[in-house]
Short mmCIF file of C-alpha atoms in Angstrom, two decimals:
data_model
loop_
_atom_site.label_atom_id
_atom_site.label_comp_id
_atom_site.label_asym_id
_atom_site.label_seq_id
_atom_site.Cartn_x
_atom_site.Cartn_y
_atom_site.Cartn_z
CA MET A 219 0.00 0.00 0.00
CA PRO A 220 2.90 2.50 0.49
CA GLY A 221 3.08 4.86 -2.51
CA ALA A 222 -0.40 4.00 -3.71
CA ASP A 223 -3.43 6.27 -3.61
CA ARG A 224 -6.08 5.60 -0.98
CA ILE A 225 -9.72 6.70 -1.12
CA ASP A 226 -12.12 6.21 1.77
CA ALA A 227 -15.93 6.09 1.53
CA ASP A 228 -18.96 4.71 3.33
CA VAL A 229 -19.66 2.21 0.54
CA ILE A 230 -17.69 0.99 -2.48
CA VAL A 231 -19.82 -0.19 -5.40
CA VAL A 232 -17.95 -2.30 -7.96
CA GLY A 233 -19.58 -1.99 -11.38
CA ALA A 234 -21.81 0.78 -12.74
CA GLY A 235 -24.39 -1.16 -14.71
CA PRO A 236 -28.09 -1.10 -13.74
CA ALA A 237 -27.35 -2.88 -10.45
CA GLY A 238 -24.45 -0.65 -9.45
CA SER A 239 -26.14 2.58 -10.48
CA SER A 240 -29.30 1.58 -8.65
CA VAL A 241 -27.60 0.77 -5.34
CA ALA A 242 -25.40 3.89 -5.62
CA TYR A 243 -28.44 6.09 -6.35
CA TRP A 244 -30.38 4.88 -3.31
CA LEU A 245 -27.34 5.00 -1.01
CA ALA A 246 -26.30 8.49 -2.09
CA GLY A 247 -29.89 9.67 -1.76
CA ALA A 248 -29.76 8.53 1.88
CA GLY A 249 -26.74 10.74 2.47
CA LEU A 250 -23.97 8.13 2.36
CA ASP A 251 -20.56 8.68 0.75
CA VAL A 252 -20.58 6.28 -2.22
CA VAL A 253 -17.95 5.55 -4.86
CA MET A 254 -18.81 3.56 -8.01
CA LEU A 255 -15.95 1.83 -9.82
CA GLU A 256 -16.47 1.11 -13.52
CA LYS A 257 -13.82 -0.66 -15.60
CA SER A 258 -15.07 0.87 -18.88
CA THR A 259 -16.09 4.39 -19.87
CA PHE A 260 -19.59 5.53 -20.76
CA PRO A 261 -21.24 5.03 -23.13
CA ARG A 262 -20.31 1.39 -23.42
CA GLU A 263 -22.03 -1.58 -25.04
CA LYS A 264 -23.59 -4.54 -23.23
CA VAL A 265 -25.21 -7.65 -24.65
CA CYS A 266 -28.94 -7.30 -24.03
CA GLY A 267 -32.27 -7.52 -25.78
CA ASP A 268 -32.82 -3.81 -24.98
CA GLY A 269 -36.50 -4.51 -24.26
CA LEU A 270 -38.03 -3.85 -20.86
CA THR A 271 -41.29 -5.22 -19.48
CA PRO A 272 -43.44 -3.05 -17.18
CA ARG A 273 -41.34 -4.32 -14.27
CA GLY A 274 -38.31 -2.60 -15.77
CA THR A 275 -40.38 0.50 -16.49
CA ARG A 276 -41.37 0.72 -12.82
CA ALA A 277 -37.76 0.40 -11.65
CA LEU A 278 -36.71 3.29 -13.92
CA VAL A 279 -39.59 5.48 -12.80
CA ASP A 280 -38.67 4.78 -9.15
CA MET A 281 -35.20 6.17 -9.88
CA GLY A 282 -36.64 9.36 -11.33
CA ILE A 283 -35.78 8.58 -14.96
CA ASP A 284 -37.89 10.36 -17.58
CA VAL A 285 -39.23 7.43 -19.64
CA SER A 286 -41.43 9.51 -21.97
CA GLN A 287 -41.26 9.08 -25.71
CA ASP A 288 -40.06 12.69 -25.95
CA ALA A 289 -37.02 11.60 -23.90
CA GLY A 290 -36.11 9.00 -26.53
CA TRP A 291 -37.86 5.92 -25.18
CA LEU A 292 -39.79 3.60 -27.49
CA HIS A 293 -42.93 2.38 -25.69
CA ASN A 294 -44.43 -1.06 -26.33
CA LYS A 295 -47.92 -2.39 -25.65
CA GLY A 296 -47.11 -6.01 -24.91
CA LEU A 297 -45.70 -9.24 -26.22
CA ARG A 298 -46.28 -10.87 -29.58
CA VAL A 299 -45.79 -14.62 -29.25
CA ILE A 300 -45.03 -16.75 -32.31
CA GLY A 301 -45.04 -20.55 -32.30
CA GLY A 302 -47.00 -23.60 -33.31
CA GLY A 303 -48.08 -21.88 -36.51
CA MET A 304 -49.78 -19.15 -34.47
CA ARG A 305 -49.22 -15.45 -33.79
CA LEU A 306 -50.72 -14.16 -30.54
CA HIS A 307 -50.74 -10.56 -29.26
CA LEU A 308 -50.70 -10.27 -25.47
CA ASP A 309 -51.03 -6.77 -24.04
CA TRP A 310 -49.28 -6.05 -20.77
CA PRO A 311 -51.75 -6.57 -17.91
CA ASP A 312 -53.57 -3.64 -16.32
CA LEU A 313 -52.25 -3.71 -12.72
CA THR A 314 -52.00 -1.39 -9.75
CA THR A 315 -48.41 -2.40 -8.95
CA PHE A 316 -46.94 -1.92 -12.45
CA PRO A 317 -47.46 0.45 -15.38
CA SER A 318 -49.20 -0.97 -18.46
CA TYR A 319 -46.36 -0.37 -20.94
CA GLY A 320 -42.85 -1.57 -21.57
CA LEU A 321 -39.84 0.23 -23.03
CA VAL A 322 -37.00 -0.17 -25.50
CA ARG A 323 -33.68 1.65 -25.22
CA PRO A 324 -30.15 0.60 -26.27
CA ARG A 325 -28.10 -0.54 -23.28
CA ALA A 326 -25.35 1.93 -24.18
CA ASP A 327 -27.83 4.77 -23.56
CA LEU A 328 -29.62 3.12 -20.64
CA ASP A 329 -26.53 2.40 -18.57
CA ALA A 330 -25.15 5.91 -19.12
CA LEU A 331 -28.49 7.43 -18.06
CA LEU A 332 -28.59 5.36 -14.87
CA ALA A 333 -24.98 6.14 -13.95
CA THR A 334 -25.66 9.85 -14.50
CA GLN A 335 -28.72 9.61 -12.25
CA ALA A 336 -26.61 8.06 -9.49
CA VAL A 337 -24.04 10.84 -9.84
CA LYS A 338 -26.81 13.46 -9.64
CA ALA A 339 -27.89 11.85 -6.37
CA GLY A 340 -24.39 12.37 -4.99
CA ALA A 341 -22.42 9.23 -5.88
CA LEU A 342 -18.87 9.51 -7.23
CA LEU A 343 -18.14 7.63 -10.46
CA HIS A 344 -14.60 6.48 -11.22
CA GLU A 345 -14.41 5.16 -14.80
CA GLN A 346 -11.53 3.17 -16.29
CA THR A 347 -11.01 1.61 -12.87
CA THR A 348 -10.54 -2.15 -12.81
CA VAL A 349 -10.90 -3.85 -9.44
CA THR A 350 -8.27 -6.54 -8.99
CA GLU A 351 -8.93 -7.97 -5.53
CA PRO A 352 -10.71 -7.42 -2.24
CA ILE A 353 -8.93 -6.05 0.82
CA PHE A 354 -9.46 -7.93 4.10
CA ASP A 355 -9.00 -7.05 7.73
CA LYS A 356 -7.34 -9.46 10.15
CA ALA A 357 -10.65 -11.26 10.76
CA GLY A 358 -11.15 -11.96 7.03
CA ARG A 359 -13.82 -9.30 6.52
CA VAL A 360 -13.87 -7.27 3.28
CA ILE A 361 -12.94 -3.65 4.04
CA GLY A 362 -12.27 -2.40 0.53
CA VAL A 363 -10.79 -3.26 -2.87
CA ALA A 364 -7.56 -2.78 -4.77
CA ALA A 365 -7.83 -1.38 -8.28
CA LYS A 366 -5.90 -0.23 -11.35
CA ALA A 367 -7.10 3.22 -12.36
CA GLY A 368 -6.87 5.17 -15.60
CA PRO A 369 -4.92 4.47 -18.79
CA GLU A 370 -1.69 4.36 -16.77
CA LYS A 371 -3.18 1.65 -14.49
CA ARG A 372 -2.21 3.45 -11.34
CA GLU A 373 -2.66 1.44 -8.15
CA VAL A 374 -5.49 2.71 -5.94
CA PHE A 375 -6.92 1.30 -2.71
CA TYR A 376 -10.57 2.01 -1.93
CA ARG A 377 -11.59 1.49 1.68
CA ALA A 378 -15.12 1.27 3.12
CA PRO A 379 -17.06 -0.60 5.84
CA VAL A 380 -19.21 -2.20 3.10
CA VAL A 381 -18.43 -3.31 -0.47
CA VAL A 382 -21.15 -4.10 -3.02
CA SER A 383 -20.32 -6.36 -5.98
CA CYS A 384 -22.27 -5.43 -9.13
CA GLU A 385 -19.74 -6.95 -11.51
CA GLY A 386 -22.17 -9.02 -13.54
CA VAL A 387 -21.83 -12.64 -14.47
CA SER A 388 -18.09 -12.83 -13.72
CA GLY A 389 -18.48 -12.17 -9.99
CA ARG A 390 -14.73 -11.75 -9.72
CA ILE A 391 -14.66 -10.48 -6.14
CA ALA A 392 -17.21 -13.06 -5.06
CA GLN A 393 -15.05 -15.84 -6.48
CA GLN A 394 -12.07 -14.57 -4.50
CA LEU A 395 -14.20 -15.07 -1.39
CA GLY A 396 -14.99 -18.63 -2.49
CA LEU A 397 -18.48 -17.80 -3.76
CA HIS A 398 -18.74 -19.74 -7.01
CA ARG A 399 -21.68 -20.45 -9.28
CA ASN A 400 -23.95 -23.31 -8.27
CA ASP A 401 -23.97 -25.50 -11.39
CA LYS A 402 -27.24 -27.11 -10.28
CA ARG A 403 -29.04 -23.80 -10.81
CA PRO A 404 -29.91 -22.36 -14.24
CA MET A 405 -27.36 -20.62 -16.42
CA GLY A 406 -28.52 -19.27 -19.75
CA VAL A 407 -26.71 -18.03 -22.84
CA ALA A 408 -27.86 -15.22 -25.11
CA VAL A 409 -26.58 -13.77 -28.39
CA ARG A 410 -27.85 -10.71 -30.21
CA ARG A 411 -27.21 -8.58 -33.28
CA TYR A 412 -28.53 -5.31 -34.70
CA TYR A 413 -29.91 -5.03 -38.24
CA THR A 414 -31.40 -2.18 -40.23
CA SER A 415 -34.99 -3.23 -40.81
CA PRO A 416 -38.43 -1.83 -41.74
CA ARG A 417 -39.69 -3.47 -38.53
CA THR A 418 -37.93 -0.84 -36.42
CA HIS A 419 -41.12 0.86 -35.14
CA ASP A 420 -42.88 -2.28 -33.88
CA ASN A 421 -44.90 -1.46 -30.75
CA TYR A 422 -44.83 -5.06 -29.47
CA LEU A 423 -41.87 -7.05 -28.21
CA GLU A 424 -41.78 -10.20 -30.34
CA SER A 425 -40.92 -13.60 -28.86
CA TRP A 426 -40.41 -16.73 -30.96
CA LEU A 427 -41.03 -19.96 -29.08
CA GLU A 428 -39.91 -22.06 -32.04
CA LEU A 429 -36.75 -21.31 -34.01
CA HIS A 430 -36.85 -22.89 -37.46
CA ASP A 431 -33.50 -23.87 -38.91
CA SER A 432 -32.80 -22.81 -42.49
CA VAL A 433 -30.21 -25.60 -42.97
CA ASP A 434 -30.83 -29.35 -43.03
CA ASP A 435 -28.57 -32.02 -41.50
CA ASN A 436 -26.54 -32.15 -44.72
CA GLY A 437 -25.93 -28.42 -44.80
CA GLY A 438 -28.45 -27.78 -47.55
CA PRO A 439 -31.23 -25.19 -47.45
CA ILE A 440 -34.60 -26.14 -45.97
CA ASN A 441 -37.57 -25.12 -48.05
CA ALA A 442 -40.41 -24.31 -45.66
CA MET A 443 -42.88 -24.60 -48.56
CA ASP A 444 -42.11 -28.31 -48.76
CA GLY A 445 -43.28 -28.78 -45.17
CA ALA A 446 -39.77 -29.59 -43.97
CA GLU A 447 -39.08 -28.63 -40.37
CA LYS A 448 -36.02 -28.62 -38.16
CA LEU A 449 -36.11 -26.74 -34.86
CA LEU A 450 -33.20 -25.11 -33.09
CA PRO A 451 -33.03 -25.08 -29.27
CA GLY A 452 -34.05 -22.02 -27.27
CA TYR A 453 -36.25 -19.03 -27.97
CA GLY A 454 -35.77 -15.91 -30.09
CA TRP A 455 -36.72 -12.25 -30.05
CA ILE A 456 -37.11 -9.35 -32.47
CA PHE A 457 -37.36 -5.94 -30.82
CA GLY A 458 -37.82 -2.77 -32.87
CA MET A 459 -35.47 -0.01 -31.70
CA GLY A 460 -37.30 2.92 -33.33
CA ASP A 461 -34.09 4.24 -34.89
CA GLY A 462 -34.12 2.28 -38.14
CA THR A 463 -32.75 -0.90 -36.55
CA VAL A 464 -33.99 -3.97 -34.73
CA ASN A 465 -32.36 -5.98 -31.95
CA VAL A 466 -32.56 -9.67 -32.82
CA GLY A 467 -31.31 -12.47 -30.63
CA LEU A 468 -31.80 -15.88 -29.15
CA GLY A 469 -31.45 -17.36 -25.72
CA VAL A 470 -30.97 -20.89 -24.50
CA LEU A 471 -32.46 -20.99 -21.04
CA ASN A 472 -30.64 -24.02 -19.71
CA SER A 473 -27.12 -24.59 -20.94
CA GLY A 474 -26.17 -28.21 -20.48
CA ALA A 475 -22.89 -30.04 -20.86
CA GLY A 476 -22.79 -29.44 -24.63
CA ALA A 477 -23.36 -25.69 -24.35
CA GLN A 478 -19.64 -24.86 -24.45
CA LYS A 479 -19.37 -26.41 -27.91
CA THR A 480 -22.50 -24.85 -29.37
CA ASP A 481 -21.99 -22.16 -32.02
CA TYR A 482 -24.72 -19.76 -30.95
CA ARG A 483 -23.75 -17.14 -33.52
CA SER A 484 -24.22 -19.63 -36.32
CA MET A 485 -27.51 -20.71 -34.77
CA LEU A 486 -28.77 -17.11 -34.85
CA THR A 487 -27.81 -16.70 -38.50
CA ARG A 488 -29.46 -19.98 -39.49
CA TRP A 489 -32.72 -18.92 -37.84
CA LEU A 490 -32.70 -15.44 -39.37
CA ASP A 491 -31.89 -16.74 -42.87
CA GLY A 492 -35.29 -18.45 -42.77
CA THR A 493 -37.21 -15.26 -41.95
CA PRO A 494 -38.86 -13.22 -44.74
CA GLU A 495 -36.35 -11.45 -46.98
CA GLU A 496 -38.20 -8.14 -46.70
CA TRP A 497 -37.50 -7.95 -42.97
CA GLY A 498 -33.85 -7.35 -43.83
CA LEU A 499 -32.38 -9.74 -41.25
CA ARG A 500 -29.42 -10.68 -43.43
CA GLU A 501 -25.66 -10.19 -43.24
CA THR A 502 -25.66 -7.17 -45.57
CA ASN A 503 -27.97 -5.25 -43.21
CA ALA A 504 -26.10 -6.04 -39.98
CA THR A 505 -24.80 -2.92 -38.25
CA GLY A 506 -22.23 -4.73 -36.13
CA PRO A 507 -21.01 -8.14 -34.98
CA THR A 508 -22.99 -10.79 -33.12
CA ARG A 509 -22.26 -10.62 -29.40
CA GLY A 510 -23.01 -13.10 -26.65
CA ALA A 511 -23.22 -13.22 -22.87
CA GLY A 512 -24.15 -15.52 -20.00
CA LEU A 513 -27.41 -15.18 -18.09
CA PRO A 514 -26.88 -16.09 -14.42
CA MET A 515 -30.31 -17.17 -13.21
CA GLY A 516 -32.24 -18.32 -10.18
CA PHE A 517 -29.77 -17.19 -7.49
CA ASN A 518 -26.97 -19.33 -8.88
CA ARG A 519 -24.40 -17.57 -6.70
CA THR A 520 -25.09 -17.26 -2.98
CA PRO A 521 -24.99 -16.19 -0.19
CA HIS A 522 -25.92 -12.69 -1.26
CA TYR A 523 -24.13 -11.29 1.78
CA THR A 524 -21.03 -12.44 3.61
CA ARG A 525 -18.15 -10.79 5.49
CA GLY A 526 -18.84 -7.21 4.42
CA LEU A 527 -19.63 -8.02 0.76
CA LEU A 528 -23.08 -7.88 -0.87
CA LEU A 529 -23.84 -9.46 -4.27
CA VAL A 530 -26.34 -7.49 -6.34
CA GLY A 531 -27.92 -8.19 -9.73
CA ASP A 532 -26.13 -10.63 -12.03
CA SER A 533 -23.32 -11.06 -9.47
CA GLY A 534 -25.86 -12.89 -7.32
CA GLY A 535 -27.56 -14.73 -10.20
CA ALA A 536 -30.65 -12.53 -10.06
CA VAL A 537 -31.81 -13.02 -13.68
CA ASN A 538 -35.40 -14.28 -13.95
CA PRO A 539 -35.19 -17.95 -15.06
CA PHE A 540 -38.66 -17.79 -16.61
CA ASN A 541 -37.81 -15.22 -19.30
CA GLY A 542 -34.13 -14.30 -19.04
CA GLU A 543 -34.92 -10.73 -17.95
CA GLY A 544 -32.21 -9.18 -15.79
CA ILE A 545 -32.37 -5.37 -15.72
CA PRO A 546 -35.36 -4.88 -13.37
CA TYR A 547 -34.02 -7.51 -10.97
CA ALA A 548 -30.61 -5.84 -10.97
CA MET A 549 -32.23 -2.50 -10.17
CA GLU A 550 -34.63 -3.85 -7.56
CA SER A 551 -31.93 -5.86 -5.81
CA GLY A 552 -29.89 -2.65 -5.76
CA LYS A 553 -32.72 -0.98 -3.84
CA PHE A 554 -32.96 -3.94 -1.43
CA ALA A 555 -29.20 -3.83 -0.81
CA ALA A 556 -29.24 -0.07 -0.25
CA ASP A 557 -32.05 -0.38 2.30
CA ALA A 558 -30.03 -2.90 4.30
CA VAL A 559 -26.76 -0.95 4.09
CA VAL A 560 -28.37 2.33 5.17
CA GLN A 561 -29.74 0.63 8.28
CA ALA A 562 -26.47 -1.20 8.92
CA LEU A 563 -24.24 1.88 8.81
CA ALA A 564 -26.53 3.64 11.28
CA ARG A 565 -25.56 0.97 13.83
CA PRO A 566 -22.24 0.33 15.57
CA PHE A 567 -19.76 -2.09 14.08
CA GLY A 568 -20.39 -5.60 15.35
CA PRO A 569 -23.41 -7.88 15.80
CA GLN A 570 -26.00 -5.11 15.37
CA ARG A 571 -24.57 -4.08 12.02
CA GLU A 572 -24.32 -7.68 10.87
CA ARG A 573 -27.97 -8.31 11.68
CA ALA A 574 -28.93 -5.34 9.55
CA LEU A 575 -26.80 -6.53 6.61
CA GLN A 576 -28.30 -10.04 6.84
CA ALA A 577 -31.66 -8.44 6.08
CA TYR A 578 -30.54 -8.18 2.44
CA PRO A 579 -30.30 -11.91 1.62
CA ALA A 580 -33.47 -12.45 3.65
CA ARG A 581 -35.23 -9.83 1.51
CA MET A 582 -33.98 -11.43 -1.72
CA ALA A 583 -35.30 -14.83 -0.62
CA GLU A 584 -38.61 -13.32 0.45
CA GLU A 585 -39.14 -11.39 -2.78
CA TRP A 586 -38.00 -13.95 -5.37
CA GLY A 587 -36.90 -17.18 -3.68
CA SER A 588 -40.12 -19.11 -4.27
CA TYR A 589 -40.65 -17.61 -7.71
CA TYR A 590 -37.13 -18.55 -8.80
CA ARG A 591 -37.59 -22.11 -7.56
CA LEU A 592 -40.68 -22.35 -9.78
CA GLY A 593 -38.60 -20.87 -12.60
CA ALA A 594 -35.91 -23.52 -12.21
CA LEU A 595 -38.56 -26.22 -12.61
CA PHE A 596 -39.90 -24.41 -15.66
CA VAL A 597 -36.42 -24.33 -17.24
CA LYS A 598 -36.01 -28.08 -16.79
CA LEU A 599 -39.39 -28.76 -18.40
CA ILE A 600 -39.00 -26.58 -21.48
CA GLY A 601 -35.47 -27.88 -21.92
CA GLN A 602 -37.13 -31.03 -23.22
CA PRO A 603 -38.14 -30.40 -26.87
CA ALA A 604 -41.24 -32.61 -26.67
CA VAL A 605 -42.54 -30.70 -23.64
CA MET A 606 -41.80 -27.33 -25.25
CA ARG A 607 -43.59 -28.30 -28.44
CA ALA A 608 -46.61 -29.62 -26.57
CA CYS A 609 -46.86 -26.41 -24.53
CA THR A 610 -46.62 -24.31 -27.67
CA ARG A 611 -49.11 -26.28 -29.74
CA HIS A 612 -51.70 -26.69 -26.98
CA GLY A 613 -51.20 -23.45 -25.05
CA LEU A 614 -51.16 -20.76 -27.75
CA PRO A 615 -54.70 -21.50 -29.03
CA HIS A 616 -56.03 -20.44 -25.59
CA PRO A 617 -55.55 -16.66 -25.13
CA ALA A 618 -56.86 -16.65 -21.55
CA LEU A 619 -54.29 -19.28 -20.57
CA MET A 620 -51.53 -17.37 -22.34
CA ARG A 621 -52.44 -14.15 -20.51
CA PHE A 622 -51.94 -16.06 -17.26
CA VAL A 623 -48.63 -17.44 -18.58
CA LEU A 624 -47.51 -13.92 -19.52
CA LYS A 625 -48.13 -12.72 -15.96
CA LEU A 626 -46.25 -15.70 -14.54
CA LEU A 627 -43.25 -15.53 -16.89
CA ALA A 628 -42.85 -11.75 -16.65
CA ASN A 629 -43.51 -11.72 -12.88
CA LEU A 630 -46.31 -9.18 -13.29
CA HIS A 631 -49.21 -9.61 -10.92
CA ASP A 632 -51.02 -7.82 -8.11
CA PRO A 633 -50.34 -9.68 -4.83
CA ARG A 634 -53.40 -8.03 -3.27
CA ASP A 635 -56.82 -7.29 -4.77
CA GLY A 636 -55.90 -8.92 -8.09
CA ASP A 637 -57.97 -11.16 -10.34
CA ALA A 638 -58.12 -14.96 -10.30
CA SER A 639 -54.83 -15.36 -12.18
CA ASP A 640 -53.08 -13.04 -9.71
CA ARG A 641 -54.40 -15.08 -6.80
CA ILE A 642 -53.23 -18.34 -8.38
CA ILE A 643 -49.71 -16.97 -8.83
CA THR A 644 -49.70 -15.67 -5.25
CA VAL A 645 -50.74 -19.09 -3.92
CA LEU A 646 -48.12 -20.86 -6.06
CA ARG A 647 -45.42 -18.66 -4.63
CA ARG A 648 -46.70 -19.07 -1.09
CA ILE A 649 -46.61 -22.87 -1.16
CA THR A 650 -43.24 -23.16 -2.92
CA PRO A 651 -40.13 -23.31 -0.70
CA ALA A 652 -37.80 -20.39 -1.36
CA VAL A 653 -34.40 -20.96 -2.96
CA ARG A 654 -31.62 -19.14 -1.10
#
C-alpha cells in the first residue's frame, strides 16, 4: 500500500451497470458517501435484448428517470408470441403495482443514463477503474478493494465498511471469497445482433417460441414450402429499436454439458436466414457483430451477503429464469441492498450491524426465492423439446391461458386485490419453498 493512492468512503460499489447505479443512487440519496468503480467508460455496449417489461419501467420510474417518448424511449404495448403456426398478441396486464407499458432503449444509452442519475444523487463515479482484488481485515472481513485506475493503471486502494459487488456474471470479487456459481441452478446463454430493418417501429416485443433452422442435416437449405421442419433449441426475439434498426437475438435458457461447444452465432444466422427477406435480417444489413453473454439465473451464486460483501444483480444470479430478464431484478436488488446498508451503517460495528446486513439476503429470498424455484422447474421442463412443443401447440390456441402465462413468466401480478390469475400466482409462490 505505500506509494499508492487511498480513497475512503462509506460504501464501495464495484460496477456501474443497472445494479451498481441503482444501489449507488439509493445509497447516495440517503446521504452516504458512495464511490462507483467502472472498468469501462460511458457510453459502453452490453449484450442485451434492450426490451423492458413493465417491471423494468417501474424500476426506472422509481429512480426518477424520464421514460417519456419525448425523452427517446420507445414504448411497447405487450408481447407478440409466435409458435406452433400461431401469432398471438398479449397486451401487458392492467395492474395497480406496475405500469401498463414496456420500453425499448439501447443498453449503451440506458446504462449511461442510470450512472448519470446516481451521480446526480451524490455518488462519485470512477471510470476506467478495474478492481483486482478485495482487501481484508485481520478477521477476514472485506474492508475495501484494490484497483488499477486510468490508462496508466495506477494502483489505488478504496476502503469502506461495506463493499457491493455489481460486476455481472463474472463475480470476480465473489469468487475470490470462495463464492462460485452453483452448477445445479440455471445458467442461460444469449446472443444478439442489430440489423437495419423496416420493422424498427414495432410497438410489441416479439418472442419466438420455435426457431426454425434454415439448414438441413446435410448443410443444404430447408424449403419451408415443402413442409420440412427442423427446430433449433431455445427461444428468439425481435425488438424494434425505433431508430431504423432492430435488436434480434436468441437465448438458451438451460445450458447443459454441450453448451460450451454450441456455435450460438451460427444458430442465430441460421434462424434469421429463414425469416422473410423483406425484414432485412441478413448479413448485408447487420450494423455490427454478433455478441453473446451468459445469463446467471435463479440465485446461482449465494450467499448474497457475507463478510462485508453484498452481491447485487447478475453477481448474485438474479436473472429471472422464466424469461431471461435481468435489468429490473438488478435495479430492484440494488434498492434492497441499499435499504439494508443504510440501516447497517446507522448501527455500531459488530453484531448489530451484521444483523442489519443479513436483512438483504433475507429480503432477496422473500421477494423472489419461491418464484425462482418455480422458474428452475420451468427451465427443466421446457429444456425437453417434446414438452416445449406440446406447450406451444396446446397453449397458444387459448388466449386466456396465455395471458396467465404472460403474468407468470414476466412476474407481473397484483399480490393483493388482483384477479383470479393473480391469486393463483400468489398461492403458487406461497406454497413453494424459497431458494436461497
